[in-house]
Amino acid sequence: SDACTTLCAPPACDDKLKSGDESDVDCGGSCEGCGLGGACVDSKDCGEGTCGGGLCILGASCKALLDGDPGLASGVYTIDPDGMGPIDPFPVHCDMETAGGGWTMVLRVDGAKNTFNYGDPLWTNTDLLNPRDAALHRVEAKLGSWATVKFTEVMVGMEYPILMDPAPMSLKHVEFAATGDSLYALISPGTYIASKIGRDVWKSLIT
């Protein structure tokens, strides 16, 4: 119980019992977070991922993680967009602060290089680039989130002028409404999609 364990001792985080405010045996509540598959009441009971259906699971996106724990900081997290599906979990950078937070990184593009030129197949295929390198820095990447994470908004962050590591990044952002099963699904058909935010807003990224 909350007052006493079967050992007639106060609840502890190492008594091999689910006691006190723990959500599972020796984890959750005021103890360390539970591992994946551990029982939880809310996401604060989980050492990784989020609480879904009473169990600690990997979130499907950064938004899912932030919804489960609004106190999460920006950084690299592991997500699993298809849950029990065939796609392995993968790392992404989550921006938990800008414009309400919960943004899942998909691409890092260096405009001084030709990697992501207009018409390059990388825009219309599911090939990845540096998929395990999910941190926020200047090395180009196309992450697993490209073809897997559903969305209702898109955020573009731009550094201008582009500096060199290890100089800190200072990004300007714009956000606009767009819906898709993934950014790949939105872009790969090659059809025009209006952002509806106007030329001046786009120019604000480089002024």
CSV table of C-alpha atoms in Angstrom, one decimal:
chain,number,residue,atom,x,y,z
A,1,SER,CA,0.0,0.0,0.0
A,2,ASP,CA,1.0,3.7,0.1
A,3,ALA,CA,1.9,3.4,3.7
A,4,CYS,CA,3.5,0.0,4.0
A,5,THR,CA,4.9,-2.7,1.8
A,6,THR,CA,4.6,-6.4,2.6
A,7,LEU,CA,8.0,-6.1,4.1
A,8,CYS,CA,6.6,-3.8,6.8
A,9,ALA,CA,8.9,-1.0,5.5
A,10,PRO,CA,8.2,2.3,3.8
A,11,PRO,CA,7.9,2.1,0.0
A,12,ALA,CA,11.3,2.2,-1.8
A,13,CYS,CA,12.5,2.3,-5.4
A,14,ASP,CA,14.5,-0.9,-5.0
A,15,ASP,CA,12.2,-3.2,-3.0
A,16,LYS,CA,11.2,-5.2,-6.0
A,17,LEU,CA,7.6,-4.3,-5.4
A,18,LYS,CA,5.1,-1.9,-7.0
A,19,SER,CA,4.6,0.3,-4.0
A,20,GLY,CA,4.1,3.9,-3.0
A,21,ASP,CA,3.3,6.1,-6.1
A,22,GLU,CA,5.2,3.8,-8.5
A,23,SER,CA,3.4,3.0,-11.7
A,24,ASP,CA,5.3,-0.3,-12.1
A,25,VAL,CA,7.7,-2.3,-10.0
A,26,ASP,CA,10.4,0.1,-8.7
A,27,CYS,CA,9.8,2.7,-11.4
A,28,GLY,CA,7.5,5.6,-12.2
A,29,GLY,CA,6.1,8.1,-9.8
A,30,SER,CA,8.9,9.5,-7.6
A,31,CYS,CA,11.2,6.7,-8.7
A,32,GLU,CA,13.2,6.7,-12.0
A,33,GLY,CA,11.2,6.4,-15.2
A,34,CYS,CA,10.0,3.1,-16.4
A,35,GLY,CA,11.5,1.4,-19.5
A,36,LEU,CA,9.6,0.8,-22.7
A,37,GLY,CA,6.7,-1.6,-22.0
A,38,GLY,CA,6.5,-0.6,-18.3
A,39,ALA,CA,3.2,0.5,-16.8
A,40,CYS,CA,2.5,4.2,-16.6
A,41,VAL,CA,-0.2,6.7,-15.6
A,42,ASP,CA,1.2,9.5,-17.6
A,43,SER,CA,4.4,10.2,-19.5
A,44,LYS,CA,6.3,11.4,-16.5
A,45,ASP,CA,6.4,7.8,-15.4
A,46,CYS,CA,8.4,6.8,-18.5
A,47,GLY,CA,12.2,7.1,-18.7
A,48,GLU,CA,11.8,7.0,-22.5
A,49,GLY,CA,9.0,7.7,-24.9
A,50,THR,CA,5.5,8.5,-23.8
A,51,CYS,CA,2.6,6.9,-22.0
A,52,GLY,CA,0.0,5.3,-24.3
A,53,GLY,CA,-2.6,2.9,-23.3
A,54,GLY,CA,-1.1,2.6,-19.8
A,55,LEU,CA,2.3,1.5,-21.1
A,56,CYS,CA,5.6,3.4,-21.9
A,57,ILE,CA,5.9,3.4,-25.7
A,58,LEU,CA,7.9,5.4,-28.2
A,59,GLY,CA,6.0,8.4,-29.5
A,60,ALA,CA,4.9,8.5,-33.1
A,61,SER,CA,6.3,12.1,-33.5
A,62,CYS,CA,7.8,14.9,-31.5
A,63,LYS,CA,4.3,16.3,-31.1
A,64,ALA,CA,3.1,13.1,-29.5
A,65,LEU,CA,6.1,13.3,-27.1
A,66,LEU,CA,5.4,16.9,-26.2
A,67,ASP,CA,1.7,16.2,-25.7
A,68,GLY,CA,2.6,13.5,-23.2
A,69,ASP,CA,5.1,15.7,-21.4
A,70,PRO,CA,4.9,19.4,-22.0
A,71,GLY,CA,8.1,20.0,-20.1
A,72,LEU,CA,10.3,18.2,-22.6
A,73,ALA,CA,13.3,20.1,-23.9
A,74,SER,CA,14.5,20.3,-27.5
A,75,GLY,CA,16.9,17.6,-28.5
A,76,VAL,CA,17.3,14.2,-30.1
A,77,TYR,CA,14.6,11.6,-29.3
A,78,THR,CA,13.8,8.2,-30.7
A,79,ILE,CA,10.3,7.9,-32.3
A,80,ASP,CA,8.4,5.0,-33.8
A,81,PRO,CA,5.7,6.4,-36.3
A,82,ASP,CA,4.3,2.9,-37.2
A,83,GLY,CA,4.2,1.5,-33.6
A,84,MET,CA,4.2,-2.3,-33.9
A,85,GLY,CA,4.7,-2.0,-37.7
A,86,PRO,CA,7.8,-3.1,-39.7
A,87,ILE,CA,9.7,0.2,-39.6
A,88,ASP,CA,12.4,0.3,-36.9
A,89,PRO,CA,12.4,3.2,-34.5
A,90,PHE,CA,14.8,6.0,-35.4
A,91,PRO,CA,16.3,9.2,-34.0
A,92,VAL,CA,15.0,12.7,-34.8
A,93,HIS,CA,15.7,16.2,-33.5
A,94,CYS,CA,12.6,17.6,-31.8
A,95,ASP,CA,12.1,21.4,-31.5
A,96,MET,CA,10.0,21.6,-28.3
A,97,GLU,CA,10.0,25.4,-28.1
A,98,THR,CA,9.4,27.3,-31.4
A,99,ALA,CA,5.8,28.2,-32.2
A,100,GLY,CA,4.4,25.9,-29.5
A,101,GLY,CA,6.9,23.1,-30.0
A,102,GLY,CA,6.5,19.5,-31.1
A,103,TRP,CA,8.2,19.9,-34.4
A,104,THR,CA,9.8,16.8,-35.9
A,105,MET,CA,12.9,17.3,-38.0
A,106,VAL,CA,12.8,15.8,-41.5
A,107,LEU,CA,15.6,17.5,-43.5
A,108,ARG,CA,18.8,19.4,-43.0
A,109,VAL,CA,19.8,21.1,-46.3
A,110,ASP,CA,22.9,23.2,-47.0
A,111,GLY,CA,21.9,25.7,-49.7
A,112,ALA,CA,25.6,26.1,-50.7
A,113,LYS,CA,25.7,22.5,-51.9
A,114,ASN,CA,24.0,20.7,-54.8
A,115,THR,CA,22.7,17.7,-52.8
A,116,PHE,CA,19.1,18.9,-52.7
A,117,ASN,CA,19.0,20.8,-56.0
A,118,TYR,CA,15.6,21.3,-57.6
A,119,GLY,CA,14.8,18.1,-59.5
A,120,ASP,CA,17.2,15.9,-57.6
A,121,PRO,CA,15.7,12.4,-56.9
A,122,LEU,CA,16.2,12.9,-53.2
A,123,TRP,CA,13.0,15.0,-53.3
A,124,THR,CA,10.9,12.2,-54.8
A,125,ASN,CA,12.3,9.0,-53.4
A,126,THR,CA,12.6,7.4,-49.9
A,127,ASP,CA,16.4,7.2,-49.9
A,128,LEU,CA,17.8,8.6,-46.6
A,129,LEU,CA,21.0,10.6,-46.0
A,130,ASN,CA,22.8,10.4,-42.7
A,131,PRO,CA,19.7,9.0,-41.0
A,132,ARG,CA,21.4,8.3,-37.7
A,133,ASP,CA,22.8,11.8,-37.4
A,134,ALA,CA,19.7,13.6,-36.1
A,135,ALA,CA,21.2,16.5,-34.1
A,136,LEU,CA,20.6,20.1,-35.0
A,137,HIS,CA,23.7,21.2,-36.9
A,138,ARG,CA,24.9,22.0,-40.4
A,139,VAL,CA,25.6,18.5,-41.9
A,140,GLU,CA,23.0,17.6,-44.4
A,141,ALA,CA,20.5,14.9,-43.6
A,142,LYS,CA,17.3,13.3,-44.8
A,143,LEU,CA,15.9,11.4,-41.7
A,144,GLY,CA,13.5,8.5,-41.3
A,145,SER,CA,10.7,11.0,-40.6
A,146,TRP,CA,10.7,12.0,-44.3
A,147,ALA,CA,8.4,9.1,-45.3
A,148,THR,CA,6.8,8.2,-42.1
A,149,VAL,CA,5.5,11.1,-39.9
A,150,LYS,CA,2.1,12.5,-40.4
A,151,PHE,CA,1.6,16.3,-40.1
A,152,THR,CA,-0.8,19.2,-40.2
A,153,GLU,CA,1.8,22.0,-40.2
A,154,VAL,CA,5.2,22.5,-41.7
A,155,MET,CA,7.9,24.7,-40.3
A,156,VAL,CA,11.0,25.8,-42.3
A,157,GLY,CA,14.0,27.1,-40.4
A,158,MET,CA,16.8,29.0,-42.3
A,159,GLU,CA,20.2,30.3,-41.3
A,160,TYR,CA,21.3,33.3,-43.3
A,161,PRO,CA,24.1,33.7,-43.9
A,162,ILE,CA,25.2,30.1,-43.4
A,163,LEU,CA,28.0,30.0,-40.8
A,164,MET,CA,30.4,27.2,-40.1
A,165,ASP,CA,30.4,24.8,-37.2
A,166,PRO,CA,31.0,25.2,-34.3
A,167,ALA,CA,29.4,28.6,-34.4
A,168,PRO,CA,25.9,28.4,-32.8
A,169,MET,CA,23.0,28.3,-35.2
A,170,SER,CA,20.5,31.2,-35.3
A,171,LEU,CA,17.5,30.2,-37.4
A,172,LYS,CA,14.6,32.2,-38.6
A,173,HIS,CA,11.3,30.2,-38.9
A,174,VAL,CA,8.1,30.3,-40.9
A,175,GLU,CA,5.2,28.0,-40.3
A,176,PHE,CA,2.2,27.2,-42.6
A,177,ALA,CA,-0.7,24.8,-42.7
A,178,ALA,CA,-0.3,21.6,-44.8
A,179,THR,CA,-1.6,18.1,-44.3
A,180,GLY,CA,0.0,14.8,-45.3
A,181,ASP,CA,0.8,11.3,-44.3
A,182,SER,CA,4.5,12.3,-44.7
A,183,LEU,CA,6.5,15.0,-46.4
A,184,TYR,CA,7.4,12.5,-49.0
A,185,ALA,CA,3.8,11.9,-49.8
A,186,LEU,CA,3.2,15.6,-50.1
A,187,ILE,CA,6.2,16.4,-52.3
A,188,SER,CA,6.9,13.3,-54.4
A,189,PRO,CA,3.9,13.7,-56.8
A,190,GLY,CA,5.5,16.9,-58.1
A,191,THR,CA,2.3,18.9,-58.0
A,192,TYR,CA,2.2,22.6,-57.0
A,193,ILE,CA,1.1,23.2,-53.4
A,194,ALA,CA,0.5,26.8,-52.3
A,195,SER,CA,1.8,27.7,-48.8
A,196,LYS,CA,-0.6,30.7,-48.6
A,197,ILE,CA,1.8,32.7,-46.5
A,198,GLY,CA,3.0,35.0,-49.2
A,199,ARG,CA,6.3,36.2,-50.7
A,200,ASP,CA,7.1,38.7,-47.9
A,201,VAL,CA,6.9,36.0,-45.3
A,202,TRP,CA,9.3,33.8,-47.2
A,203,LYS,CA,11.7,36.7,-47.8
A,204,SER,CA,11.7,37.3,-44.0
A,205,LEU,CA,13.9,34.2,-43.7
A,206,ILE,CA,16.8,36.0,-45.4
A,207,THR,CA,16.3,39.6,-44.3
